[in-house]
XYZ file of C-alpha atoms in Angstrom:
717
model
C -77.413 -40.725 18.672
C -74.442 -38.954 20.285
C -74.035 -41.765 22.850
C -72.567 -44.366 20.406
C -70.219 -41.717 19.004
C -68.926 -40.666 22.422
C -68.529 -44.319 23.447
C -66.394 -44.908 20.351
C -64.406 -41.733 21.036
C -63.795 -43.001 24.589
C -62.341 -46.192 23.090
C -60.002 -44.175 20.862
C -58.806 -42.190 23.876
C -58.353 -45.361 25.927
C -56.263 -46.943 23.172
C -54.072 -43.845 23.053
C -53.430 -44.065 26.791
C -52.903 -47.858 26.739
C -50.002 -48.532 24.359
C -52.006 -47.442 21.352
C -54.354 -50.401 21.742
C -51.650 -52.499 20.061
C -52.163 -55.707 22.027
C -54.793 -58.192 20.889
C -56.060 -58.342 24.464
C -56.856 -54.634 24.159
C -58.270 -54.222 20.661
C -59.944 -57.648 20.596
C -62.663 -56.919 23.178
C -62.850 -53.331 21.919
C -63.815 -54.684 18.500
C -66.803 -56.436 20.040
C -67.840 -53.160 21.679
C -67.661 -51.329 18.338
C -69.606 -54.151 16.675
C -72.281 -53.820 19.348
C -72.441 -50.040 18.916
C -72.823 -50.456 15.155
C -75.569 -53.070 15.557
C -77.447 -50.870 18.031
C -77.133 -47.916 15.671
C -78.457 -49.857 12.669
C -81.361 -51.266 14.660
C -82.127 -47.878 16.189
C -82.137 -46.068 12.861
C -83.659 -48.840 10.748
C -82.341 -50.271 7.494
C -84.620 -48.161 5.338
C -83.483 -44.921 6.998
C -79.710 -45.400 6.678
C -78.243 -42.639 4.531
C -75.023 -42.406 2.552
C -73.848 -40.245 -0.284
C -72.743 -42.038 -3.409
C -69.082 -41.394 -2.547
C -69.685 -42.575 1.009
C -71.304 -45.765 -0.256
C -68.321 -46.374 -2.551
C -65.918 -45.841 0.360
C -67.848 -48.252 2.584
C -68.058 -50.797 -0.225
C -64.336 -50.570 -1.004
C -63.334 -50.981 2.648
C -65.771 -53.881 3.038
C -64.297 -55.530 -0.068
C -60.778 -55.020 1.297
C -61.762 -56.633 4.600
C -63.274 -59.602 2.760
C -60.107 -59.866 0.638
C -58.046 -59.810 3.824
C -59.983 -62.753 5.247
C -59.703 -64.552 1.912
C -55.914 -64.177 2.072
C -55.923 -66.658 4.971
C -56.266 -69.332 2.273
C -52.823 -68.580 0.768
C -51.035 -67.332 3.894
C -48.077 -69.277 5.222
C -49.213 -68.277 8.718
C -53.040 -68.454 8.804
C -53.159 -67.437 12.461
C -51.352 -64.164 11.771
C -53.598 -63.565 8.751
C -56.671 -64.043 10.935
C -55.376 -61.557 13.500
C -54.615 -59.021 10.778
C -58.022 -59.518 9.180
C -59.764 -59.048 12.506
C -57.857 -55.801 13.025
C -58.971 -54.708 9.563
C -62.551 -55.591 10.503
C -62.231 -53.326 13.535
C -61.343 -50.406 11.254
C -64.265 -51.240 8.965
C -66.642 -51.274 11.942
C -65.315 -47.933 13.186
C -65.706 -46.348 9.754
C -69.201 -47.786 9.245
C -70.358 -46.663 12.696
C -69.297 -43.061 12.144
C -70.456 -43.015 8.515
C -73.968 -44.270 9.330
C -74.703 -42.260 12.474
C -77.214 -39.457 11.820
C -74.815 -36.658 12.643
C -75.851 -33.083 13.154
C -73.369 -30.262 13.040
C -73.345 -29.805 16.810
C -72.901 -33.527 17.535
C -70.004 -33.736 15.071
C -68.432 -30.650 16.618
C -68.902 -32.153 20.083
C -67.316 -35.500 19.151
C -64.294 -33.880 17.509
C -63.871 -31.457 20.399
C -64.094 -34.145 23.071
C -61.481 -36.241 21.282
C -59.109 -33.298 20.817
C -59.528 -32.139 24.425
C -58.893 -35.668 25.719
C -55.618 -35.889 23.770
C -54.690 -32.495 25.194
C -55.370 -33.693 28.734
C -53.179 -36.758 28.207
C -50.418 -34.514 26.850
C -50.610 -32.227 29.903
C -50.462 -35.238 32.229
C -47.356 -36.472 30.417
C -45.682 -33.082 30.782
C -46.571 -33.044 34.491
C -45.033 -36.498 34.956
C -41.701 -35.199 33.647
C -41.076 -33.921 37.154
C -41.265 -37.427 38.661
C -37.853 -39.058 39.021
C -39.508 -42.470 39.419
C -41.696 -42.171 36.306
C -39.309 -40.593 33.797
C -36.965 -43.555 33.085
C -39.890 -45.781 32.074
C -41.382 -43.058 29.887
C -38.357 -42.699 27.611
C -36.485 -45.016 25.282
C -32.948 -43.863 24.602
C -33.839 -40.322 25.562
C -36.949 -40.224 23.367
C -40.478 -40.167 24.779
C -42.341 -43.378 23.935
C -45.131 -43.269 26.538
C -48.078 -43.739 26.278
C -48.190 -45.579 22.940
C -45.032 -47.611 23.585
C -43.444 -46.563 20.276
C -41.788 -43.163 19.830
C -43.006 -42.544 16.279
C -46.576 -43.512 17.137
C -46.493 -41.223 20.182
C -45.319 -38.313 18.022
C -48.023 -38.989 15.428
C -50.872 -39.426 17.928
C -50.244 -36.101 19.624
C -49.645 -34.379 16.304
C -53.172 -35.497 15.428
C -54.313 -33.850 18.650
C -52.395 -30.659 17.851
C -53.802 -30.265 14.337
C -57.356 -31.065 15.409
C -57.172 -28.709 18.386
C -55.900 -25.762 16.339
C -58.522 -26.270 13.640
C -61.327 -26.529 16.199
C -60.069 -23.626 18.308
C -60.394 -21.446 15.225
C -64.161 -22.116 15.072
C -66.307 -19.307 16.466
C -69.138 -21.746 17.253
C -67.332 -22.970 20.388
C -67.319 -21.136 23.750
C -64.272 -19.011 24.506
C -63.115 -21.227 27.389
C -63.275 -24.353 25.235
C -61.292 -22.619 22.503
C -58.666 -21.664 25.064
C -58.472 -25.228 26.334
C -58.073 -26.479 22.783
C -55.187 -24.095 22.142
C -53.545 -25.226 25.389
C -53.999 -28.870 24.368
C -52.529 -28.146 20.940
C -49.455 -26.615 22.568
C -49.039 -29.537 24.980
C -49.442 -32.010 22.118
C -46.751 -30.223 20.119
C -44.376 -30.403 23.088
C -44.989 -34.142 23.437
C -44.363 -34.705 19.716
C -41.040 -32.877 19.945
C -40.016 -34.948 22.991
C -40.471 -38.112 20.898
C -37.892 -36.761 18.399
C -39.371 -38.693 15.493
C -37.731 -37.919 12.157
C -40.833 -39.266 10.448
C -42.905 -36.678 12.311
C -40.522 -33.945 11.168
C -40.953 -35.161 7.587
C -44.751 -35.196 7.927
C -45.053 -31.805 9.655
C -44.848 -29.458 6.622
C -46.857 -31.777 4.376
C -49.703 -32.116 6.869
C -49.790 -28.352 7.465
C -49.905 -27.703 3.705
C -52.756 -30.182 3.263
C -54.625 -28.648 6.207
C -54.355 -25.192 4.640
C -55.668 -26.597 1.366
C -58.577 -28.527 2.942
C -59.936 -26.380 5.748
C -61.978 -23.277 4.914
C -60.980 -20.027 6.628
C -57.243 -20.091 6.005
C -56.659 -16.694 7.633
C -58.372 -17.816 10.831
C -56.443 -21.106 10.803
C -53.126 -19.277 10.369
C -53.896 -16.857 13.203
C -54.658 -19.683 15.623
C -51.597 -21.654 14.521
C -49.252 -18.746 15.217
C -49.397 -18.836 19.077
C -48.725 -22.571 19.109
C -45.738 -22.121 16.793
C -44.329 -19.272 18.899
C -44.717 -21.185 22.165
C -43.229 -24.274 20.541
C -40.177 -22.263 19.529
C -39.874 -20.927 23.087
C -39.799 -24.451 24.537
C -37.704 -26.045 21.808
C -34.304 -25.910 23.497
C -35.390 -27.476 26.849
C -37.337 -30.161 24.970
C -34.402 -31.093 22.742
C -32.050 -31.067 25.743
C -33.745 -34.177 27.147
C -32.293 -36.376 24.404
C -29.018 -34.486 24.009
C -28.046 -34.341 27.674
C -28.962 -37.975 28.254
C -27.007 -39.020 25.140
C -23.929 -37.051 26.176
C -23.989 -38.398 29.731
C -24.229 -41.929 28.368
C -20.532 -41.751 27.533
C -19.784 -41.758 31.256
C -22.047 -44.500 32.601
C -25.621 -45.807 32.453
C -26.322 -44.254 35.852
C -25.072 -40.861 34.665
C -27.313 -41.133 31.586
C -30.286 -41.980 33.792
C -29.701 -39.017 36.086
C -29.167 -36.654 33.144
C -32.456 -37.841 31.650
C -34.298 -37.219 34.918
C -32.831 -33.745 35.345
C -33.381 -32.657 31.744
C -36.948 -34.002 31.722
C -37.764 -32.132 34.943
C -36.418 -28.914 33.432
C -38.390 -29.455 30.209
C -41.576 -30.000 32.216
C -40.975 -26.891 34.324
C -40.704 -24.842 31.125
C -43.495 -26.545 29.163
C -46.313 -26.435 31.714
C -46.261 -22.639 32.231
C -46.243 -22.182 28.449
C -49.332 -24.395 28.225
C -50.990 -22.088 30.758
C -49.963 -19.121 28.603
C -51.570 -20.844 25.607
C -54.801 -21.211 27.593
C -54.874 -17.501 28.413
C -53.985 -16.506 24.852
C -56.680 -18.819 23.483
C -59.397 -17.389 25.685
C -58.288 -13.841 24.871
C -58.276 -14.526 21.138
C -61.723 -16.096 21.358
C -63.175 -13.099 23.198
C -61.593 -10.742 20.684
C -62.897 -12.885 17.851
C -66.456 -12.290 19.086
C -66.021 -8.544 18.839
C -64.143 -8.308 15.550
C -65.813 -9.277 12.304
C -63.572 -9.682 9.294
C -65.321 -8.766 6.033
C -65.954 -11.755 3.799
C -64.021 -10.175 0.959
C -60.962 -9.648 3.163
C -61.208 -13.213 4.423
C -61.353 -14.588 0.894
C -58.346 -12.546 -0.192
C -56.402 -13.611 2.891
C -57.287 -17.227 2.179
C -55.996 -16.924 -1.349
C -52.859 -15.255 -0.037
C -52.311 -18.062 2.489
C -52.745 -20.666 -0.231
C -50.336 -18.767 -2.476
C -47.755 -18.510 0.328
C -48.083 -22.238 1.003
C -47.551 -22.999 -2.672
C -44.547 -20.662 -2.754
C -43.117 -22.355 0.333
C -43.430 -25.753 -1.318
C -41.836 -24.458 -4.519
C -39.131 -22.824 -2.440
C -38.487 -26.110 -0.695
C -38.032 -27.825 -4.044
C -35.661 -25.073 -5.210
C -33.641 -25.285 -2.002
C -33.517 -29.053 -2.384
C -32.131 -28.756 -5.886
C -29.608 -26.142 -4.803
C -28.453 -28.223 -1.848
C -27.924 -31.266 -4.064
C -26.223 -29.461 -6.953
C -29.263 -30.090 -9.107
C -29.114 -33.866 -8.598
C -31.476 -34.862 -5.775
C -31.643 -38.349 -7.292
C -27.990 -38.897 -6.457
C -28.443 -37.639 -2.926
C -31.430 -39.899 -2.418
C -29.473 -42.852 -3.766
C -26.594 -41.950 -1.466
C -28.955 -41.796 1.516
C -30.409 -45.150 0.491
C -26.914 -46.677 0.445
C -25.926 -45.061 3.745
C -29.122 -46.057 5.510
C -28.434 -49.761 5.790
C -28.335 -49.628 9.557
C -28.736 -47.177 12.404
C -26.256 -44.394 13.018
C -25.621 -42.857 16.383
C -26.416 -39.168 16.593
C -23.393 -36.960 17.119
C -22.922 -36.494 20.850
C -24.604 -33.304 21.985
C -26.827 -33.037 18.909
C -30.521 -33.651 18.341
C -31.771 -36.968 17.048
C -33.410 -34.995 14.256
C -29.947 -34.449 12.774
C -29.010 -38.131 12.506
C -29.698 -40.388 9.554
C -29.756 -44.082 8.917
C -32.080 -46.970 9.650
C -32.914 -50.355 8.215
C -36.050 -49.065 6.512
C -34.570 -49.240 3.004
C -33.967 -52.937 3.574
C -37.534 -53.365 4.847
C -38.824 -51.574 1.758
C -36.705 -53.511 -0.720
C -37.865 -56.808 0.746
C -41.460 -55.550 0.628
C -41.114 -54.791 -3.078
C -39.596 -58.227 -3.574
C -42.576 -59.791 -1.802
C -44.939 -57.891 -4.086
C -42.991 -59.044 -7.133
C -43.277 -62.649 -5.931
C -47.016 -62.419 -5.156
C -48.367 -59.441 -7.139
C -52.096 -60.255 -7.077
C -52.913 -61.344 -3.542
C -49.689 -60.660 -1.675
C -48.224 -62.824 1.045
C -51.418 -62.733 3.091
C -52.457 -60.279 5.780
C -49.732 -59.837 8.446
C -47.476 -62.470 6.840
C -44.571 -60.230 5.914
C -42.470 -60.823 9.044
C -41.448 -64.415 8.287
C -40.749 -63.507 4.649
C -38.443 -60.696 5.761
C -36.405 -63.023 7.983
C -35.570 -65.156 4.931
C -34.722 -62.252 2.635
C -33.215 -59.626 4.937
C -29.782 -58.072 4.885
C -30.153 -56.432 8.317
C -30.045 -58.111 11.716
C -33.467 -56.795 12.772
C -36.575 -58.926 13.062
C -39.451 -56.480 12.361
C -43.004 -57.705 11.915
C -44.115 -54.748 9.814
C -43.043 -53.088 6.571
C -42.775 -49.544 8.023
C -44.764 -48.132 5.112
C -48.517 -48.107 4.582
C -48.308 -48.342 0.807
C -45.744 -51.159 0.802
C -47.717 -52.940 3.499
C -50.745 -53.032 1.228
C -48.696 -54.307 -1.722
C -46.778 -56.929 0.261
C -49.655 -58.190 2.430
C -52.661 -58.045 0.113
C -51.157 -57.424 -3.335
C -52.406 -55.194 -6.104
C -56.031 -56.047 -5.323
C -55.767 -54.829 -1.737
C -53.773 -51.756 -2.752
C -56.379 -50.695 -5.313
C -59.267 -51.276 -2.926
C -57.736 -49.033 -0.254
C -56.854 -46.462 -2.923
C -60.502 -46.460 -4.003
C -61.581 -46.103 -0.375
C -59.306 -43.109 0.205
C -60.345 -41.424 -3.037
C -64.026 -41.860 -2.199
C -63.540 -40.516 1.332
C -61.809 -37.383 0.055
C -64.477 -36.921 -2.637
C -67.232 -37.278 -0.047
C -65.573 -34.904 2.415
C -65.106 -32.246 -0.268
C -68.674 -32.565 -1.549
C -70.460 -29.266 -1.787
C -67.349 -27.085 -2.090
C -68.270 -24.182 -4.312
C -71.905 -25.289 -4.385
C -72.114 -25.324 -8.171
C -74.730 -27.461 -9.769
C -76.057 -28.796 -6.503
C -79.334 -28.271 -4.762
C -78.938 -26.039 -1.716
C -81.178 -28.434 0.198
C -78.954 -31.449 -0.404
C -75.596 -29.683 -0.065
C -73.899 -29.594 3.336
C -73.772 -26.274 5.142
C -70.522 -24.261 5.362
C -70.019 -25.444 8.958
C -70.547 -29.086 7.933
C -68.056 -28.651 5.114
C -65.486 -27.198 7.517
C -66.028 -29.983 10.067
C -65.735 -32.627 7.330
C -62.348 -31.199 6.358
C -61.225 -31.082 10.004
C -62.346 -34.678 10.493
C -59.949 -35.713 7.706
C -56.883 -34.516 9.652
C -56.293 -37.813 11.543
C -56.400 -39.608 8.179
C -53.934 -37.118 6.681
C -51.419 -37.556 9.526
C -51.886 -41.337 9.427
C -51.351 -41.494 5.666
C -48.417 -39.069 5.373
C -46.396 -40.132 8.423
C -47.498 -43.741 7.989
C -45.926 -43.784 4.528
C -42.569 -44.309 6.252
C -43.690 -46.042 9.435
C -45.986 -48.771 10.756
C -49.230 -47.174 11.916
C -51.794 -49.563 10.396
C -51.111 -51.921 13.287
C -51.752 -49.239 15.953
C -55.527 -48.973 16.580
C -55.205 -45.604 18.317
C -53.917 -44.126 15.046
C -55.735 -46.237 12.459
C -58.958 -46.328 14.461
C -59.136 -42.539 14.717
C -58.216 -42.172 11.036
C -60.968 -44.526 9.847
C -63.595 -43.406 12.366
C -63.285 -39.705 11.644
C -63.060 -40.431 7.924
C -66.508 -41.962 8.383
C -67.622 -38.781 10.131
C -66.311 -36.710 7.209
C -68.351 -38.735 4.717
C -71.454 -38.504 6.919
C -71.247 -34.725 7.175
C -71.049 -34.432 3.409
C -74.533 -35.831 2.836
C -76.252 -32.660 3.999
C -79.651 -32.471 5.712
C -82.227 -35.097 4.833
C -85.092 -33.948 2.625
C -88.305 -33.580 4.574
C -90.332 -36.781 4.982
C -88.108 -38.752 2.625
C -85.516 -41.463 2.884
C -82.124 -40.907 1.339
C -80.095 -43.934 0.395
C -76.698 -43.847 -1.313
C -77.099 -40.319 -2.535
C -80.614 -40.643 -3.988
C -84.066 -39.947 -2.593
C -87.320 -41.793 -2.693
C -90.754 -40.771 -1.401
C -91.507 -42.084 2.052
C -94.475 -44.277 2.742
C -96.483 -41.291 3.953
C -95.318 -38.856 1.290
C -98.111 -36.804 -0.286
C -96.348 -36.885 -3.614
C -98.428 -38.907 -6.083
C -97.860 -40.183 -9.594
C -97.723 -37.766 -12.528
C -101.018 -36.102 -13.420
C -101.220 -37.933 -16.729
C -101.609 -41.172 -14.766
C -104.993 -39.951 -13.542
C -108.088 -40.779 -15.574
C -108.958 -38.167 -18.184
C -110.986 -35.360 -16.712
C -110.482 -36.543 -13.156
C -109.517 -33.892 -10.655
C -106.045 -34.113 -9.152
C -105.731 -35.979 -5.909
C -106.210 -33.863 -2.851
C -103.131 -33.150 -0.755
C -102.558 -35.976 1.684
C -105.046 -38.291 -0.010
C -104.027 -41.858 -0.725
C -103.183 -42.512 -4.358
C -103.966 -45.998 -5.598
C -101.112 -47.810 -7.347
C -101.148 -48.316 -11.074
C -102.611 -51.605 -12.261
C -100.154 -54.432 -11.734
C -97.758 -52.266 -9.718
C -96.528 -53.482 -6.346
C -96.737 -50.942 -3.545
C -93.331 -49.684 -2.412
C -94.133 -50.415 1.219
C -95.030 -54.026 0.407
C -91.825 -54.421 -1.603
C -89.772 -53.145 1.314
C -91.609 -55.362 3.746
C -90.667 -58.409 1.657
C -86.921 -57.899 1.731
C -86.583 -56.305 5.153
C -86.764 -59.589 7.139
C -84.306 -61.232 4.746
C -81.902 -58.322 5.113
C -82.236 -58.415 8.891
C -81.516 -62.153 8.983
C -78.519 -61.772 6.659
C -77.134 -58.857 8.680
C -77.630 -60.798 11.899
C -75.804 -63.803 10.469
C -72.879 -61.676 9.302
C -72.769 -59.956 12.672
C -72.686 -63.290 14.490
C -69.841 -64.549 12.292
C -67.956 -61.319 12.880
C -68.444 -61.634 16.638
C -67.113 -65.196 16.610
C -64.150 -64.249 14.422
C -63.268 -61.458 16.846
C -64.021 -63.203 20.130
C -62.353 -66.598 19.705
C -58.800 -65.363 18.913
C -59.056 -62.826 21.719
C -60.085 -65.507 24.243
C -57.289 -67.748 22.981
C -54.744 -64.948 23.364
C -55.996 -64.193 26.865
C -55.498 -67.839 27.890
C -52.049 -67.909 26.259
C -50.866 -64.839 28.139
C -52.314 -66.099 31.417
C -50.510 -69.415 30.955
C -47.207 -67.686 30.179
C -47.540 -65.655 33.379
C -48.664 -68.441 35.718
C -46.789 -71.580 34.643
C -44.204 -71.229 37.417
C -46.880 -71.586 40.091
C -49.318 -73.881 38.271
C -47.702 -75.791 35.365
C -50.644 -78.173 34.881
C -53.150 -75.323 34.873
C -51.038 -73.371 32.400
C -50.841 -76.301 29.970
C -54.593 -76.813 30.310
C -55.167 -73.156 29.407
C -52.929 -73.569 26.370
C -54.862 -76.633 25.227
C -58.028 -74.584 25.396
C -56.387 -71.683 23.561
C -55.266 -73.990 20.755
C -58.832 -75.282 20.414
C -60.324 -71.776 20.422
C -58.046 -70.621 17.610
C -57.076 -73.600 15.454
C -55.344 -71.366 12.890
C -52.742 -69.974 15.297
C -49.551 -71.688 16.435
C -48.988 -69.307 19.347
C -50.487 -71.481 22.078
C -48.538 -74.561 20.998
C -45.285 -72.592 20.753
C -45.839 -71.291 24.278
C -46.635 -74.788 25.522
C -43.468 -76.112 23.890
C -41.339 -73.479 25.615
C -42.951 -74.209 28.998
C -42.421 -77.934 28.534
C -38.718 -77.360 27.826
C -38.451 -75.106 30.878
C -40.027 -77.918 32.924
C -37.532 -80.419 31.469
C -40.191 -82.246 29.485
C -38.632 -82.649 26.002
C -41.117 -85.281 24.818
C -44.107 -83.037 25.508
C -42.190 -80.112 24.015
C -41.558 -82.013 20.787
C -45.258 -82.902 20.548
C -46.337 -79.273 21.009
C -43.762 -77.966 18.542
C -44.978 -80.596 16.056
C -48.476 -79.141 16.323
C -47.142 -75.602 15.998
C -45.254 -76.484 12.815
C -48.380 -78.057 11.341
C -50.185 -74.755 11.825
C -47.327 -72.468 10.815
C -44.576 -74.289 8.897
C -42.694 -71.067 8.036
C -42.097 -69.977 11.644
C -38.399 -70.506 12.328
C -38.935 -70.689 16.088
C -41.136 -73.771 15.815
C -38.352 -75.705 14.093
C -35.752 -74.278 16.436
C -37.778 -75.266 19.509
C -38.349 -78.775 18.188
C -34.609 -79.019 17.531
C -33.921 -78.126 21.166
C -36.381 -80.808 22.288
C -34.848 -83.448 20.011
C -31.356 -82.512 21.133
C -32.423 -82.943 24.765
C -33.784 -86.395 23.837
C -30.414 -87.321 22.310
C -31.595 -87.374 18.674
C -28.833 -85.244 17.154
C -29.763 -86.079 13.542
C -33.366 -84.945 13.944
C -32.225 -81.840 15.830
C -29.777 -80.997 13.039
C -32.523 -81.286 10.417
C -34.725 -78.891 12.355
C -31.876 -76.443 12.902
C -31.115 -76.504 9.177
C -34.752 -75.660 8.428
C -34.702 -72.910 11.056
C -31.567 -71.490 9.431
C -33.276 -71.537 6.016
C -36.194 -69.583 7.446
C -33.959 -67.150 9.382
C -30.491 -67.257 7.804
C -28.958 -64.459 9.891
C -30.018 -65.628 13.336
C -26.843 -66.161 15.432
C -28.593 -68.473 17.907
C -29.585 -70.915 15.171
C -26.027 -70.920 13.835
C -24.676 -71.645 17.288
C -27.163 -74.488 17.741
C -26.043 -76.038 14.444
C -22.371 -75.685 15.350
C -22.836 -77.416 18.700
C -25.446 -80.043 17.856
C -22.934 -82.864 17.338
C -20.577 -81.850 20.139
C -20.372 -82.840 23.768
C -22.270 -79.774 24.906
C -25.155 -79.098 22.522
C -27.102 -75.908 22.978
C -29.591 -76.343 25.816
C -33.045 -74.824 26.050
C -32.082 -72.924 29.201
C -29.126 -71.276 27.469
C -31.113 -70.532 24.313
C -33.988 -68.900 26.174
C -31.611 -66.889 28.352
C -29.961 -65.523 25.184
C -33.336 -64.658 23.681
C -34.302 -62.745 26.804
C -31.023 -60.825 26.713
C -31.507 -59.732 23.113
C -35.270 -59.202 23.036
C -34.742 -55.428 23.310
C -33.007 -55.520 19.918
C -36.166 -56.699 18.170
C -38.466 -54.123 16.598
C -42.142 -54.158 15.704
């Protein structure tokens, strides 16, 4: 059953290389592939042979309940189309978790899947470093001097390759792998670290020590883990200055001219690549050498245990030391410093020229977070509805940004799906951790049912993507990036699967319990036999007690019903995933082809609106095209339909106002502009439209759309 796992891993790698899988046209069809892999796995294994620990069953149940709650939130969402998209994305994560949790993993297949994923991320990182020498490629790879390729978002890029670095180090430390593979893993870890630094994500810098501390606490063999981390840290320090120079030199040259900034970026990136690639080769040689030495040297178990305790103690001391330093640096009042940062962070601050971006502060996140808490206070039980925070923020914001996402996993859960959704995901995470840690210490558990030491270690390693996703995602938007969330949920499923241990011989294990199989020789207790009768011979059939229903017959009765129910749910899931994806594909095709074939584009948009009746996107696109074609009557009709589907979208009212203004109905246009201003009070374009609506030269659609195109780079999310 390694084929479904490797196919899913290939999807995760593809998403990483293709903008994180962020676009619906990417993750939509991928969801159908994962659904098909899960269905094939269930059919191949059989319902009565699916195995989960109790904690794993709780995790699967909690995530299933959260997905159902997400779909239910469509009922109270202001934008049902966005809620459907968000629910479908949540379903994708449920499918990925279920697939990896239900596969009958063996230790070697789990090790292979984790290793393939880590090596693939390492290969992508090496390719990125090699491309730094291309003058044509570099400008499109960076955003303001920070690496954003391949995920299209600098913080997501940093997090994705940090996942690769942590996984690669942990796997390279395992003696079960060949020496060459361990060397390649160490090289990939080094390349991934270089890529993360090039992204210059302050969120990544915040997550770095926390993730390392959690890894030390979770993964057995702390001494081995520390030894394999050391070369990566040393090589990272050696490359740090050239990597940081990419941002600093580009930023400093920007004072002269855009062309000077571009050339400085190209030169600094080429230098960084020329330094980084040889160090990756050094990491490969060091990794192979360490692996060969590791085969010859055996550390006594007692020494290893003491070293592990020492590493844990040093980690704890480092954390305590960090707290002490924090108190000393803030004169014993970190609360005041935090409050001061909160007040100073209402907007972005430029980094001091010639300094790293890591040293700058300020963003609009505090405003995002305050509005998220306000949304939770307004709708504490069910939230605003999945993916419905963006329109709410436009009404309540103090900043000029128009983000779609809360930039915090925890606040996303509270704002989108309320306390119910938050508690369900909390239960899921708690159950996953409990399942992954099952068998630690081995006390009170049967050695047959407990996972082996290798399985326990691999379960802990498989949690690392979830740890990075949770820690760094606490101050960023990663839920919406399938490359990050998909790997977190999928490998969390692997961690729960590894915790169930080997199956008892000739028995089925379901949700942590066992029951005799249909061919089991185990019979009823001896007192059930007639007095004086000899015990049943081994392997002989034992007749059921009077009135009892044979277990096989009982299973036969519900198995067809379960198969029909599962098939029906699978069909509904396929439709829910396929129809919005097909609608989005037609919408994008229409937006790209309307210049050459206006009639064909409008026909595609009609079909898209029919395929996804909850979404206003197709009608909004049709309205814009109609205005571009100087068809205000058709535009007003399409914006009418868009407003019916999504009344809280400011752009629908704004577009209809443009159409009505073009038709000469200034009063109707003013009413729509007023509503658009209510929904987005700080939008300068809406204010300008209102100011000019009664004048001789009202705002035209051509001018409005030209302004939107000019300022689209200012939008985030």
